[in-house]
Amino acid sequence: MIKTLLAIVAGVLNAVSFAPFNWWPLSMLSFAMLFWIWHTSSTKGATWYGFVYGLGMFGVGISWIYISIHTFGGMPPIIAGLCIFVLVAILSIFPALSGWLQSCFSAWRPTIRLAFLMPSLWILFEWLRGWLFTGLPWLSTGYAYLDTPLSNYAPIGGVYLVSLIVLVSVGTLVAIIRQITTGNSILAVLFILVWVAGWQLNKTAWTQTQGQPISVAVIQNNVALRKKWDEQEVNRIIFEYMQKSQEYRDVDLIVWPEAAIPDYLDNIANDFWRDIEDHPADFIFGVLHRDTVDDVTQYYNSAVAVTDHIMIYGKQHLVPFGEYFPFPGLLGPLTEMLNIPMSYFSAWQQPQSPLIAAENRFAVSICYEDAFPQEWRDQVESSGALINVSEDSWFGDSLAPHQRLQMARFRARESERPMIRSSNNGLSSVINWKGGIDVYAPQFVQHVVTATIQPRSGATPYVAFGENPVLILIGTWLIVGLLFGKSAERNNKLYT
């Protein structure tokens, strides 16, 4: 019972290491507790403790989903709570599997198991969680270390490399606490040097400036969701965006958020296009788009760039239960309880190029697509900057907008590209190429973010190779364990 409570508490500590709390040392304490519990547990116990650790971590870390499906989706509170519990339990299977699999190697030398096996398996299942069943890569360990020297490894191997460095460091620390040996001490010194090297890496640039700076205005109009999807409000919403934009005729680019125009592209009045044409700036904004082929109409959540012509980007990675309903035959009765507008989108399937505006190329993502960096690396390499348009009103005053901003900052850091982030109700930001926030808008107010960004060119190692080097490193870690991990103390008793 004590270990169960400790595992739950450890999971909660991990959750609050992320934004908006940013108490990253608690992440290290959290994993130290978990690794110690795993090391002293049977196979059955390690599986259970991994599961309840996940309950604590995800139960706090993604609690905001309740706001989305109950407060704004209209699902009854008991049913919404049950749905969140089921989702949290499913996600907790991943740390449970990590616990189970590491316990299968209880005969390994303790240092190898703590410093190599447990970290490798955790990152492997963290990576699987990021894409299996469409993926939910929330609370990946490395995000909590964005404001530490370890973030300078992001351009080399992305969030999973940072995660791996953290967890191997923690495993080494636990091994030393368990027993001080020459080997453990040498390993500890090596990882202290890795942390110190992070400071030096801050001086390294894998990319270079490109072209002239771009002046930007990001319009945050804080449109209430109940009004946004009211057909009677569409013209007023468009008028307010255009009216606010008229105050910024001296900038190069104006950006509006996701579905800023809550109407289909082909349904927008000609007056709007005349106003856009008369404005000296280029525009990028979110809008709905539909396309009919062979009498079948598909609907897309899109972003458009408007210069002397129009380019369209269609969202590729849709939000389950928000933009489409998976397994409609199985989940039909449940989804009927949700009242989410525009929830039958199609995912864009064709290859897409960066949007061109202000004489530059922008790698575009819509809403939580920026949590899936592997899906837009091709865009990034040929772009000078990043743009994310979002609608965070669905999350209310919760952890989610802050977590999303943290992930967006990480995308800028690992690609060494400035990012323009436009959100309807807050935390619209201009992020520099190092992942720092140059300027941002507070939540739940109308605001305009103005800044100048400097496009960049070149590919960081992460943009060039993605997660492949980290996965190879994990595989190497596991091979090292297989070769050198067998302990002479095969009959050591484990405590449940």
Tab-separated table of C-alpha atoms in Angstrom:
chain	number	residue	atom	x	y	z
A	1	MET	CA	0.000	0.000	0.000
A	2	ILE	CA	2.839	2.429	0.849
A	3	LYS	CA	4.560	1.786	-2.477
A	4	THR	CA	1.269	2.337	-4.309
A	5	LEU	CA	0.794	5.728	-2.641
A	6	LEU	CA	4.411	6.663	-3.296
A	7	ALA	CA	4.041	5.734	-6.976
A	8	ILE	CA	0.886	7.865	-7.320
A	9	VAL	CA	2.576	10.809	-5.590
A	10	ALA	CA	5.610	10.396	-7.844
A	11	GLY	CA	3.344	10.548	-10.902
A	12	VAL	CA	1.714	13.748	-9.652
A	13	LEU	CA	5.144	15.289	-9.027
A	14	ASN	CA	6.060	14.547	-12.627
A	15	ALA	CA	2.899	16.255	-13.909
A	16	VAL	CA	3.649	19.497	-12.059
A	17	SER	CA	7.182	19.624	-13.438
A	18	PHE	CA	5.689	20.856	-16.744
A	19	ALA	CA	4.181	24.238	-17.600
A	20	PRO	CA	2.687	26.301	-16.083
A	21	PHE	CA	4.469	25.228	-12.876
A	22	ASN	CA	7.850	24.456	-14.481
A	23	TRP	CA	9.209	22.766	-11.354
A	24	TRP	CA	11.551	20.561	-13.384
A	25	PRO	CA	13.594	19.232	-10.395
A	26	LEU	CA	10.412	17.446	-9.278
A	27	SER	CA	10.633	15.412	-12.477
A	28	MET	CA	13.997	14.013	-11.368
A	29	LEU	CA	12.673	13.294	-7.885
A	30	SER	CA	9.634	11.636	-9.420
A	31	PHE	CA	11.643	9.244	-11.584
A	32	ALA	CA	14.090	8.537	-8.767
A	33	MET	CA	11.158	7.385	-6.645
A	34	LEU	CA	9.756	5.282	-9.485
A	35	PHE	CA	13.077	3.646	-10.354
A	36	TRP	CA	13.735	2.803	-6.711
A	37	ILE	CA	10.271	1.272	-6.372
A	38	TRP	CA	10.760	-0.741	-9.560
A	39	HIS	CA	14.181	-1.929	-8.462
A	40	THR	CA	12.788	-3.349	-5.213
A	41	SER	CA	9.616	-4.927	-6.653
A	42	SER	CA	8.528	-8.174	-8.216
A	43	THR	CA	7.292	-8.351	-11.800
A	44	LYS	CA	3.668	-8.088	-10.710
A	45	GLY	CA	4.461	-5.229	-8.347
A	46	ALA	CA	6.528	-3.272	-10.886
A	47	THR	CA	3.701	-3.498	-13.425
A	48	TRP	CA	1.159	-2.238	-10.902
A	49	TYR	CA	3.376	0.584	-9.647
A	50	GLY	CA	4.027	1.719	-13.212
A	51	PHE	CA	0.287	1.775	-13.819
A	52	VAL	CA	-0.612	3.842	-10.733
A	53	TYR	CA	2.321	6.164	-11.472
A	54	GLY	CA	0.629	6.795	-14.819
A	55	LEU	CA	-2.695	7.414	-13.073
A	56	GLY	CA	-1.079	10.150	-10.992
A	57	MET	CA	0.822	11.701	-13.894
A	58	PHE	CA	-1.917	11.694	-16.515
A	59	GLY	CA	-4.738	12.197	-14.039
A	60	VAL	CA	-3.287	15.617	-13.229
A	61	GLY	CA	-1.439	16.396	-16.455
A	62	ILE	CA	-4.330	15.930	-18.909
A	63	SER	CA	-7.212	16.771	-16.564
A	64	TRP	CA	-8.031	19.661	-18.912
A	65	ILE	CA	-9.714	17.226	-21.329
A	66	TYR	CA	-12.654	17.182	-18.914
A	67	ILE	CA	-13.177	20.894	-19.618
A	68	SER	CA	-13.186	20.245	-23.349
A	69	ILE	CA	-15.783	17.486	-23.352
A	70	HIS	CA	-17.977	18.635	-20.437
A	71	THR	CA	-17.826	22.431	-20.198
A	72	PHE	CA	-17.662	23.055	-23.943
A	73	GLY	CA	-18.703	19.685	-25.361
A	74	GLY	CA	-21.815	19.355	-23.218
A	75	MET	CA	-21.195	15.790	-22.046
A	76	PRO	CA	-22.851	14.988	-18.674
A	77	PRO	CA	-20.324	15.339	-15.827
A	78	ILE	CA	-20.423	11.713	-14.671
A	79	ILE	CA	-20.000	10.361	-18.207
A	80	ALA	CA	-17.264	12.915	-18.921
A	81	GLY	CA	-15.426	11.937	-15.744
A	82	LEU	CA	-15.704	8.257	-16.645
A	83	CYS	CA	-14.335	8.949	-20.132
A	84	ILE	CA	-11.347	10.815	-18.695
A	85	PHE	CA	-10.656	7.968	-16.257
A	86	VAL	CA	-10.717	5.438	-19.097
A	87	LEU	CA	-8.349	7.574	-21.186
A	88	VAL	CA	-5.977	8.050	-18.248
A	89	ALA	CA	-6.050	4.311	-17.561
A	90	ILE	CA	-5.233	3.529	-21.201
A	91	LEU	CA	-2.294	5.942	-21.182
A	92	SER	CA	-1.111	4.436	-17.883
A	93	ILE	CA	-0.636	1.113	-19.656
A	94	PHE	CA	2.551	2.514	-21.202
A	95	PRO	CA	4.413	3.079	-17.887
A	96	ALA	CA	2.942	-0.226	-16.675
A	97	LEU	CA	4.529	-2.013	-19.628
A	98	SER	CA	7.827	-0.255	-18.896
A	99	GLY	CA	7.674	-1.523	-15.328
A	100	TRP	CA	6.797	-5.045	-16.394
A	101	LEU	CA	9.488	-5.311	-19.043
A	102	GLN	CA	12.315	-3.941	-16.907
A	103	SER	CA	11.394	-6.414	-14.158
A	104	CYS	CA	11.950	-9.281	-16.595
A	105	PHE	CA	15.660	-8.463	-16.326
A	106	SER	CA	15.922	-8.515	-12.551
A	107	ALA	CA	19.115	-10.618	-12.844
A	108	TRP	CA	20.949	-7.728	-14.499
A	109	ARG	CA	23.528	-5.779	-12.567
A	110	PRO	CA	21.710	-3.036	-10.619
A	111	THR	CA	23.642	-0.172	-12.217
A	112	ILE	CA	22.968	-1.414	-15.748
A	113	ARG	CA	19.303	-1.935	-14.948
A	114	LEU	CA	18.848	1.470	-13.296
A	115	ALA	CA	20.989	3.606	-15.597
A	116	PHE	CA	20.454	1.873	-18.939
A	117	LEU	CA	17.433	-0.440	-18.969
A	118	MET	CA	14.800	1.586	-17.107
A	119	PRO	CA	15.534	4.878	-18.936
A	120	SER	CA	15.643	3.174	-22.342
A	121	LEU	CA	12.359	1.360	-21.835
A	122	TRP	CA	10.643	4.466	-20.504
A	123	ILE	CA	11.697	6.522	-23.544
A	124	LEU	CA	10.759	3.688	-25.898
A	125	PHE	CA	7.219	3.548	-24.534
A	126	GLU	CA	7.051	7.352	-24.374
A	127	TRP	CA	7.854	7.369	-28.082
A	128	LEU	CA	5.255	4.667	-28.779
A	129	ARG	CA	2.654	6.699	-26.903
A	130	GLY	CA	3.418	9.599	-29.236
A	131	TRP	CA	2.124	7.832	-32.344
A	132	LEU	CA	0.233	4.636	-31.447
A	133	PHE	CA	-3.544	4.997	-32.050
A	134	THR	CA	-2.951	8.519	-33.496
A	135	GLY	CA	-0.734	9.366	-30.511
A	136	LEU	CA	-0.862	11.651	-27.486
A	137	PRO	CA	2.701	12.884	-26.903
A	138	TRP	CA	1.736	15.043	-23.935
A	139	LEU	CA	4.048	15.138	-20.904
A	140	SER	CA	7.095	13.793	-22.711
A	141	THR	CA	9.855	14.145	-20.128
A	142	GLY	CA	12.159	16.463	-22.062
A	143	TYR	CA	9.607	19.283	-22.305
A	144	ALA	CA	10.017	20.022	-18.596
A	145	TYR	CA	13.709	20.857	-19.231
A	146	LEU	CA	13.117	23.545	-21.831
A	147	ASP	CA	14.562	26.255	-19.580
A	148	THR	CA	17.614	24.243	-18.519
A	149	PRO	CA	20.959	23.681	-20.278
A	150	LEU	CA	19.647	20.325	-21.506
A	151	SER	CA	17.383	22.120	-23.969
A	152	ASN	CA	20.487	22.812	-26.027
A	153	TYR	CA	20.453	19.120	-26.970
A	154	ALA	CA	17.031	19.611	-28.593
A	155	PRO	CA	18.465	20.600	-32.009
A	156	ILE	CA	20.524	17.397	-31.938
A	157	GLY	CA	17.935	14.792	-30.972
A	158	GLY	CA	14.665	16.491	-30.082
A	159	VAL	CA	12.604	15.959	-26.972
A	160	TYR	CA	13.437	12.251	-26.638
A	161	LEU	CA	17.179	12.876	-26.471
A	162	VAL	CA	16.633	15.362	-23.658
A	163	SER	CA	14.357	12.824	-21.959
A	164	LEU	CA	17.000	10.120	-22.257
A	165	ILE	CA	19.738	12.295	-20.743
A	166	VAL	CA	17.485	13.136	-17.802
A	167	LEU	CA	16.456	9.555	-17.100
A	168	VAL	CA	19.946	8.092	-17.415
A	169	SER	CA	21.146	10.798	-15.010
A	170	VAL	CA	18.392	9.862	-12.562
A	171	GLY	CA	19.120	6.141	-12.898
A	172	THR	CA	22.802	6.779	-12.231
A	173	LEU	CA	21.951	8.821	-9.137
A	174	VAL	CA	19.718	6.059	-7.779
A	175	ALA	CA	22.472	3.500	-8.432
A	176	ILE	CA	24.939	5.612	-6.427
A	177	ILE	CA	22.450	6.023	-3.572
A	178	ARG	CA	22.014	2.253	-3.590
A	179	GLN	CA	25.772	1.594	-3.575
A	180	ILE	CA	28.810	3.786	-4.204
A	181	THR	CA	31.198	1.982	-6.527
A	182	THR	CA	33.985	3.096	-8.833
A	183	GLY	CA	31.874	2.303	-11.907
A	184	ASN	CA	28.871	4.231	-10.587
A	185	SER	CA	31.047	7.215	-9.731
A	186	ILE	CA	32.620	7.292	-13.199
A	187	LEU	CA	29.160	7.117	-14.785
A	188	ALA	CA	27.979	9.980	-12.571
A	189	VAL	CA	30.939	12.149	-13.576
A	190	LEU	CA	30.210	11.467	-17.251
A	191	PHE	CA	26.646	12.681	-16.936
A	192	ILE	CA	27.644	15.711	-14.927
A	193	LEU	CA	29.863	16.556	-17.899
A	194	VAL	CA	26.894	16.033	-20.233
A	195	TRP	CA	24.881	18.587	-18.241
A	196	VAL	CA	27.790	21.027	-18.199
A	197	ALA	CA	28.253	20.568	-21.939
A	198	GLY	CA	24.685	21.802	-22.338
A	199	TRP	CA	25.839	25.293	-21.397
A	200	GLN	CA	28.542	25.166	-24.054
A	201	LEU	CA	26.089	23.952	-26.692
A	202	ASN	CA	24.131	27.165	-26.226
A	203	LYS	CA	26.921	28.819	-28.240
A	204	THR	CA	26.396	26.397	-31.142
A	205	ALA	CA	24.183	27.335	-34.071
A	206	TRP	CA	23.243	24.696	-36.627
A	207	THR	CA	21.381	27.228	-38.785
A	208	GLN	CA	22.055	30.731	-40.072
A	209	THR	CA	20.044	33.885	-40.726
A	210	GLN	CA	18.346	34.180	-44.084
A	211	GLY	CA	17.072	37.273	-45.866
A	212	GLN	CA	15.511	40.314	-44.256
A	213	PRO	CA	13.590	40.508	-40.970
A	214	ILE	CA	9.794	40.296	-41.124
A	215	SER	CA	7.502	42.570	-39.130
A	216	VAL	CA	4.492	40.684	-37.790
A	217	ALA	CA	1.168	41.470	-36.122
A	218	VAL	CA	-0.763	38.626	-34.470
A	219	ILE	CA	-4.425	39.482	-33.877
A	220	GLN	CA	-5.958	37.855	-30.791
A	221	ASN	CA	-9.652	38.783	-30.661
A	222	ASN	CA	-10.757	36.426	-27.855
A	223	VAL	CA	-13.984	35.416	-29.609
A	224	ALA	CA	-16.269	33.380	-27.329
A	225	LEU	CA	-16.906	29.854	-28.629
A	226	ARG	CA	-20.680	30.208	-28.282
A	227	LYS	CA	-20.522	33.203	-30.622
A	228	LYS	CA	-17.878	31.847	-32.951
A	229	TRP	CA	-20.068	29.059	-34.267
A	230	ASP	CA	-23.262	31.125	-34.399
A	231	GLU	CA	-24.058	31.785	-38.056
A	232	GLN	CA	-25.468	35.187	-37.122
A	233	GLU	CA	-22.070	36.244	-35.765
A	234	VAL	CA	-19.840	35.310	-38.707
A	235	ASN	CA	-19.924	38.672	-40.498
A	236	ARG	CA	-19.310	40.569	-37.255
A	237	ILE	CA	-16.331	38.350	-36.430
A	238	ILE	CA	-14.788	38.885	-39.857
A	239	PHE	CA	-15.406	42.643	-39.617
A	240	GLU	CA	-13.661	42.852	-36.215
A	241	TYR	CA	-10.588	40.976	-37.450
A	242	MET	CA	-10.354	43.172	-40.525
A	243	GLN	CA	-10.969	46.357	-38.547
A	244	LYS	CA	-8.207	45.522	-36.082
A	245	SER	CA	-5.862	44.611	-38.935
A	246	GLN	CA	-6.352	48.015	-40.548
A	247	GLU	CA	-4.411	49.513	-37.637
A	248	TYR	CA	-1.310	47.551	-38.749
A	249	ARG	CA	-0.795	48.579	-42.352
A	250	ASP	CA	2.946	49.021	-41.867
A	251	VAL	CA	3.768	45.362	-41.079
A	252	ASP	CA	4.790	42.659	-43.527
A	253	LEU	CA	2.538	39.881	-42.229
A	254	ILE	CA	-0.698	39.654	-40.234
A	255	VAL	CA	-1.668	36.350	-38.618
A	256	TRP	CA	-5.099	35.342	-37.307
A	257	PRO	CA	-5.776	32.148	-35.293
A	258	GLU	CA	-7.279	28.763	-36.148
A	259	ALA	CA	-10.710	29.048	-37.820
A	260	ALA	CA	-10.566	32.798	-37.289
A	261	ILE	CA	-13.128	32.939	-40.069
A	262	PRO	CA	-15.698	30.314	-38.980
A	263	ASP	CA	-16.958	29.788	-42.513
A	264	TYR	CA	-15.951	27.995	-45.677
A	265	LEU	CA	-13.401	29.622	-47.929
A	266	ASP	CA	-15.742	29.532	-50.914
A	267	ASN	CA	-18.511	31.201	-48.898
A	268	ILE	CA	-16.637	34.357	-47.919
A	269	ALA	CA	-18.095	37.569	-49.382
A	270	ASN	CA	-16.279	39.487	-52.111
A	271	ASP	CA	-16.110	42.573	-49.880
A	272	PHE	CA	-13.710	40.729	-47.611
A	273	TRP	CA	-11.367	39.871	-50.459
A	274	ARG	CA	-11.383	43.497	-51.633
A	275	ASP	CA	-10.377	44.643	-48.153
A	276	ILE	CA	-7.597	42.060	-48.073
A	277	GLU	CA	-6.384	43.115	-51.508
A	278	ASP	CA	-6.291	46.774	-50.460
A	279	HIS	CA	-4.250	45.997	-47.358
A	280	PRO	CA	-0.458	46.280	-47.926
A	281	ALA	CA	0.375	43.335	-45.627
A	282	ASP	CA	0.166	39.648	-46.453
A	283	PHE	CA	-2.142	37.463	-44.351
A	284	ILE	CA	-2.134	33.964	-42.894
A	285	PHE	CA	-5.260	32.819	-41.068
A	286	GLY	CA	-7.375	29.798	-40.208
A	287	VAL	CA	-10.518	29.047	-42.191
A	288	LEU	CA	-12.695	26.085	-43.163
A	289	HIS	CA	-12.317	24.506	-46.573
A	290	ARG	CA	-14.444	22.007	-48.489
A	291	ASP	CA	-13.803	20.062	-51.630
A	292	THR	CA	-16.234	17.934	-53.651
A	293	VAL	CA	-14.985	15.067	-55.791
A	294	ASP	CA	-17.363	12.599	-57.455
A	295	ASP	CA	-20.309	14.029	-55.503
A	296	VAL	CA	-18.507	13.402	-52.204
A	297	THR	CA	-17.728	16.490	-50.161
A	298	GLN	CA	-14.894	16.500	-47.670
A	299	TYR	CA	-14.339	19.190	-45.073
A	300	TYR	CA	-10.947	20.412	-43.884
A	301	ASN	CA	-9.635	22.517	-41.056
A	302	SER	CA	-7.258	24.755	-42.985
A	303	ALA	CA	-4.948	27.729	-42.985
A	304	VAL	CA	-4.466	30.026	-45.948
A	305	ALA	CA	-1.773	32.450	-46.997
A	306	VAL	CA	-3.095	35.420	-48.950
A	307	THR	CA	-0.627	37.408	-51.040
A	308	ASP	CA	-1.283	38.099	-54.718
A	309	HIS	CA	-2.791	34.607	-54.711
A	310	ILE	CA	-4.061	32.076	-52.149
A	311	MET	CA	-2.226	29.017	-50.831
A	312	ILE	CA	-3.996	26.447	-48.657
A	313	TYR	CA	-2.668	24.170	-45.928
A	314	GLY	CA	-5.000	21.375	-44.763
A	315	LYS	CA	-4.691	19.954	-41.271
A	316	GLN	CA	-3.257	16.429	-41.383
A	317	HIS	CA	-3.360	15.259	-37.759
A	318	LEU	CA	-6.907	15.640	-36.444
A	319	VAL	CA	-7.998	15.673	-32.811
A	320	PRO	CA	-9.952	12.502	-31.914
A	321	PHE	CA	-13.450	13.285	-30.584
A	322	GLY	CA	-12.904	16.956	-31.430
A	323	GLU	CA	-12.501	16.966	-35.208
A	324	TYR	CA	-13.509	13.403	-35.976
A	325	PHE	CA	-14.933	10.398	-34.137
A	326	PRO	CA	-12.884	7.183	-34.252
A	327	PHE	CA	-14.699	3.847	-34.265
A	328	PRO	CA	-18.137	5.396	-34.943
A	329	GLY	CA	-19.848	2.008	-34.842
A	330	LEU	CA	-18.506	1.322	-31.364
A	331	LEU	CA	-18.552	4.819	-29.893
A	332	GLY	CA	-21.631	6.201	-31.654
A	333	PRO	CA	-23.868	6.477	-28.541
A	334	LEU	CA	-21.074	8.198	-26.631
A	335	THR	CA	-20.293	10.756	-29.324
A	336	GLU	CA	-23.969	11.695	-29.580
A	337	MET	CA	-23.595	13.247	-26.118
A	338	LEU	CA	-20.979	15.681	-27.425
A	339	ASN	CA	-21.991	18.985	-28.908
A	340	ILE	CA	-18.806	20.021	-30.680
A	341	PRO	CA	-19.227	22.088	-33.877
A	342	MET	CA	-17.344	21.101	-37.019
A	343	SER	CA	-16.434	17.673	-35.668
A	344	TYR	CA	-16.518	15.765	-38.946
A	345	PHE	CA	-13.363	16.936	-40.663
A	346	SER	CA	-11.207	14.870	-42.978
A	347	ALA	CA	-7.438	14.678	-42.621
A	348	TRP	CA	-5.527	16.159	-45.536
A	349	GLN	CA	-3.776	13.291	-47.293
A	350	GLN	CA	-1.769	14.902	-50.074
A	351	PRO	CA	1.800	16.236	-49.759
A	352	GLN	CA	1.918	19.891	-48.736
A	353	SER	CA	4.427	22.672	-49.189
A	354	PRO	CA	5.142	25.503	-46.773
A	355	LEU	CA	2.930	28.558	-47.120
A	356	ILE	CA	4.545	31.557	-48.791
A	357	ALA	CA	3.884	35.038	-47.396
A	358	ALA	CA	5.931	38.197	-46.853
A	359	GLU	CA	8.401	36.775	-49.398
A	360	ASN	CA	9.249	33.879	-47.063
A	361	ARG	CA	8.274	30.258	-46.574
A	362	PHE	CA	6.510	29.214	-43.361
A	363	ALA	CA	6.138	25.682	-42.011
A	364	VAL	CA	2.525	25.568	-40.827
A	365	SER	CA	0.774	23.542	-38.161
A	366	ILE	CA	-2.772	23.824	-36.848
A	367	CYS	CA	-3.545	23.430	-33.149
A	368	TYR	CA	-1.942	20.364	-31.583
A	369	GLU	CA	-0.139	19.344	-34.772
A	370	ASP	CA	2.872	21.115	-33.302
A	371	ALA	CA	3.076	18.279	-30.752
A	372	PHE	CA	4.059	15.928	-33.624
A	373	PRO	CA	7.335	17.356	-34.985
A	374	GLN	CA	8.140	14.279	-37.058
A	375	GLU	CA	5.127	15.029	-39.262
A	376	TRP	CA	6.288	18.434	-40.465
A	377	ARG	CA	10.076	18.109	-40.604
A	378	ASP	CA	9.965	18.182	-44.415
A	379	GLN	CA	8.240	21.564	-44.283
A	380	VAL	CA	10.648	22.911	-41.687
A	381	GLU	CA	13.828	22.203	-43.632
A	382	SER	CA	12.722	24.383	-46.532
A	383	SER	CA	11.141	27.131	-44.403
A	384	GLY	CA	12.559	30.204	-42.730
A	385	ALA	CA	10.087	30.263	-39.834
A	386	LEU	CA	7.231	28.346	-38.199
A	387	ILE	CA	3.585	29.289	-37.773
A	388	ASN	CA	1.015	27.623	-35.529
A	389	VAL	CA	-2.617	28.755	-35.498
A	390	SER	CA	-4.687	27.489	-32.582
A	391	GLU	CA	-8.028	27.623	-30.811
A	392	ASP	CA	-7.299	27.090	-27.131
A	393	SER	CA	-10.712	28.234	-25.900
A	394	TRP	CA	-11.709	24.565	-25.694
A	395	PHE	CA	-9.358	24.145	-22.734
A	396	GLY	CA	-10.580	27.078	-20.639
A	397	ASP	CA	-8.390	28.260	-17.783
A	398	SER	CA	-6.493	24.987	-17.462
A	399	LEU	CA	-3.002	23.540	-17.828
A	400	ALA	CA	-3.398	22.826	-21.552
A	401	PRO	CA	-2.642	26.265	-23.097
A	402	HIS	CA	0.554	26.520	-21.054
A	403	GLN	CA	1.588	22.975	-21.943
A	404	ARG	CA	0.918	23.725	-25.612
A	405	LEU	CA	3.036	26.881	-25.498
A	406	GLN	CA	5.838	24.874	-23.890
A	407	MET	CA	5.734	22.345	-26.733
A	408	ALA	CA	5.640	25.119	-29.344
A	409	ARG	CA	8.753	26.656	-27.789
A	410	PHE	CA	10.449	23.265	-27.994
A	411	ARG	CA	9.623	23.045	-31.713
A	412	ALA	CA	11.358	26.376	-32.238
A	413	ARG	CA	14.393	25.235	-30.251
A	414	GLU	CA	14.865	21.888	-31.979
A	415	SER	CA	14.472	23.386	-35.474
A	416	GLU	CA	16.266	26.675	-34.692
A	417	ARG	CA	13.449	28.597	-36.331
A	418	PRO	CA	11.417	31.508	-34.965
A	419	MET	CA	7.756	30.665	-34.464
A	420	ILE	CA	4.620	32.791	-34.713
A	421	ARG	CA	1.875	31.313	-32.559
A	422	SER	CA	-1.633	32.706	-32.985
A	423	SER	CA	-4.361	31.633	-30.554
A	424	ASN	CA	-7.902	32.973	-30.318
A	425	ASN	CA	-8.048	33.453	-26.560
A	426	GLY	CA	-4.526	33.708	-25.329
A	427	LEU	CA	-0.864	32.977	-25.168
A	428	SER	CA	-0.411	34.140	-28.739
A	429	SER	CA	3.348	34.503	-28.974
A	430	VAL	CA	6.397	35.258	-31.021
A	431	ILE	CA	9.087	32.738	-30.104
A	432	ASN	CA	12.721	33.190	-31.060
A	433	TRP	CA	14.968	30.560	-32.625
A	434	LYS	CA	16.323	29.554	-29.217
A	435	GLY	CA	12.837	28.774	-27.907
A	436	GLY	CA	12.552	31.922	-25.796
A	437	ILE	CA	9.390	34.030	-25.798
A	438	ASP	CA	10.029	37.482	-27.262
A	439	VAL	CA	6.481	38.706	-26.671
A	440	TYR	CA	3.131	37.125	-25.839
A	441	ALA	CA	-0.501	38.004	-25.204
A	442	PRO	CA	-2.184	37.137	-21.897
A	443	GLN	CA	-5.230	34.871	-21.860
A	444	PHE	CA	-8.866	35.897	-22.210
A	445	VAL	CA	-8.263	39.411	-23.537
A	446	GLN	CA	-8.217	41.063	-26.922
A	447	HIS	CA	-4.639	41.844	-27.783
A	448	VAL	CA	-2.284	42.343	-30.702
A	449	VAL	CA	1.227	40.909	-30.571
A	450	THR	CA	3.726	42.806	-32.691
A	451	ALA	CA	7.307	41.782	-33.252
A	452	THR	CA	10.023	41.326	-35.841
A	453	ILE	CA	11.323	37.861	-36.685
A	454	GLN	CA	14.486	36.871	-38.515
A	455	PRO	CA	14.041	33.856	-40.838
A	456	ARG	CA	16.748	31.192	-40.766
A	457	SER	CA	17.996	28.486	-43.106
A	458	GLY	CA	19.778	25.184	-42.693
A	459	ALA	CA	18.863	21.956	-40.953
A	460	THR	CA	19.612	21.003	-37.377
A	461	PRO	CA	20.533	17.338	-36.834
A	462	TYR	CA	17.033	16.756	-35.471
A	463	VAL	CA	15.346	18.244	-38.536
A	464	ALA	CA	17.619	16.148	-40.762
A	465	PHE	CA	17.312	12.813	-38.961
A	466	GLY	CA	14.348	13.033	-36.579
A	467	GLU	CA	14.115	10.507	-33.743
A	468	ASN	CA	16.170	7.849	-35.545
A	469	PRO	CA	19.501	8.564	-33.756
A	470	VAL	CA	17.787	8.423	-30.348
A	471	LEU	CA	16.078	5.140	-31.176
A	472	ILE	CA	19.438	3.733	-32.316
A	473	LEU	CA	20.996	4.944	-29.066
A	474	ILE	CA	18.262	3.246	-27.053
A	475	GLY	CA	18.858	0.044	-28.995
A	476	THR	CA	22.571	0.337	-28.238
A	477	TRP	CA	21.800	0.884	-24.540
A	478	LEU	CA	19.752	-2.322	-24.494
A	479	ILE	CA	22.474	-4.298	-26.287
A	480	VAL	CA	24.990	-3.065	-23.707
A	481	GLY	CA	22.677	-4.368	-21.038
A	482	LEU	CA	22.329	-7.760	-22.710
A	483	LEU	CA	26.093	-8.093	-23.043
A	484	PHE	CA	27.165	-6.789	-19.662
A	485	GLY	CA	24.089	-6.746	-17.508
A	486	LYS	CA	24.038	-10.284	-16.149
A	487	SER	CA	24.681	-10.196	-12.428
A	488	ALA	CA	26.494	-12.817	-10.487
A	489	GLU	CA	23.896	-12.381	-7.770
A	490	ARG	CA	21.159	-14.167	-9.674
A	491	ASN	CA	19.342	-15.272	-6.582
A	492	ASN	CA	18.917	-11.905	-4.957
A	493	LYS	CA	15.479	-11.657	-3.430
A	494	LEU	CA	13.228	-8.850	-4.597
A	495	TYR	CA	10.861	-7.140	-2.225
A	496	THR	CA	7.268	-6.537	-3.079
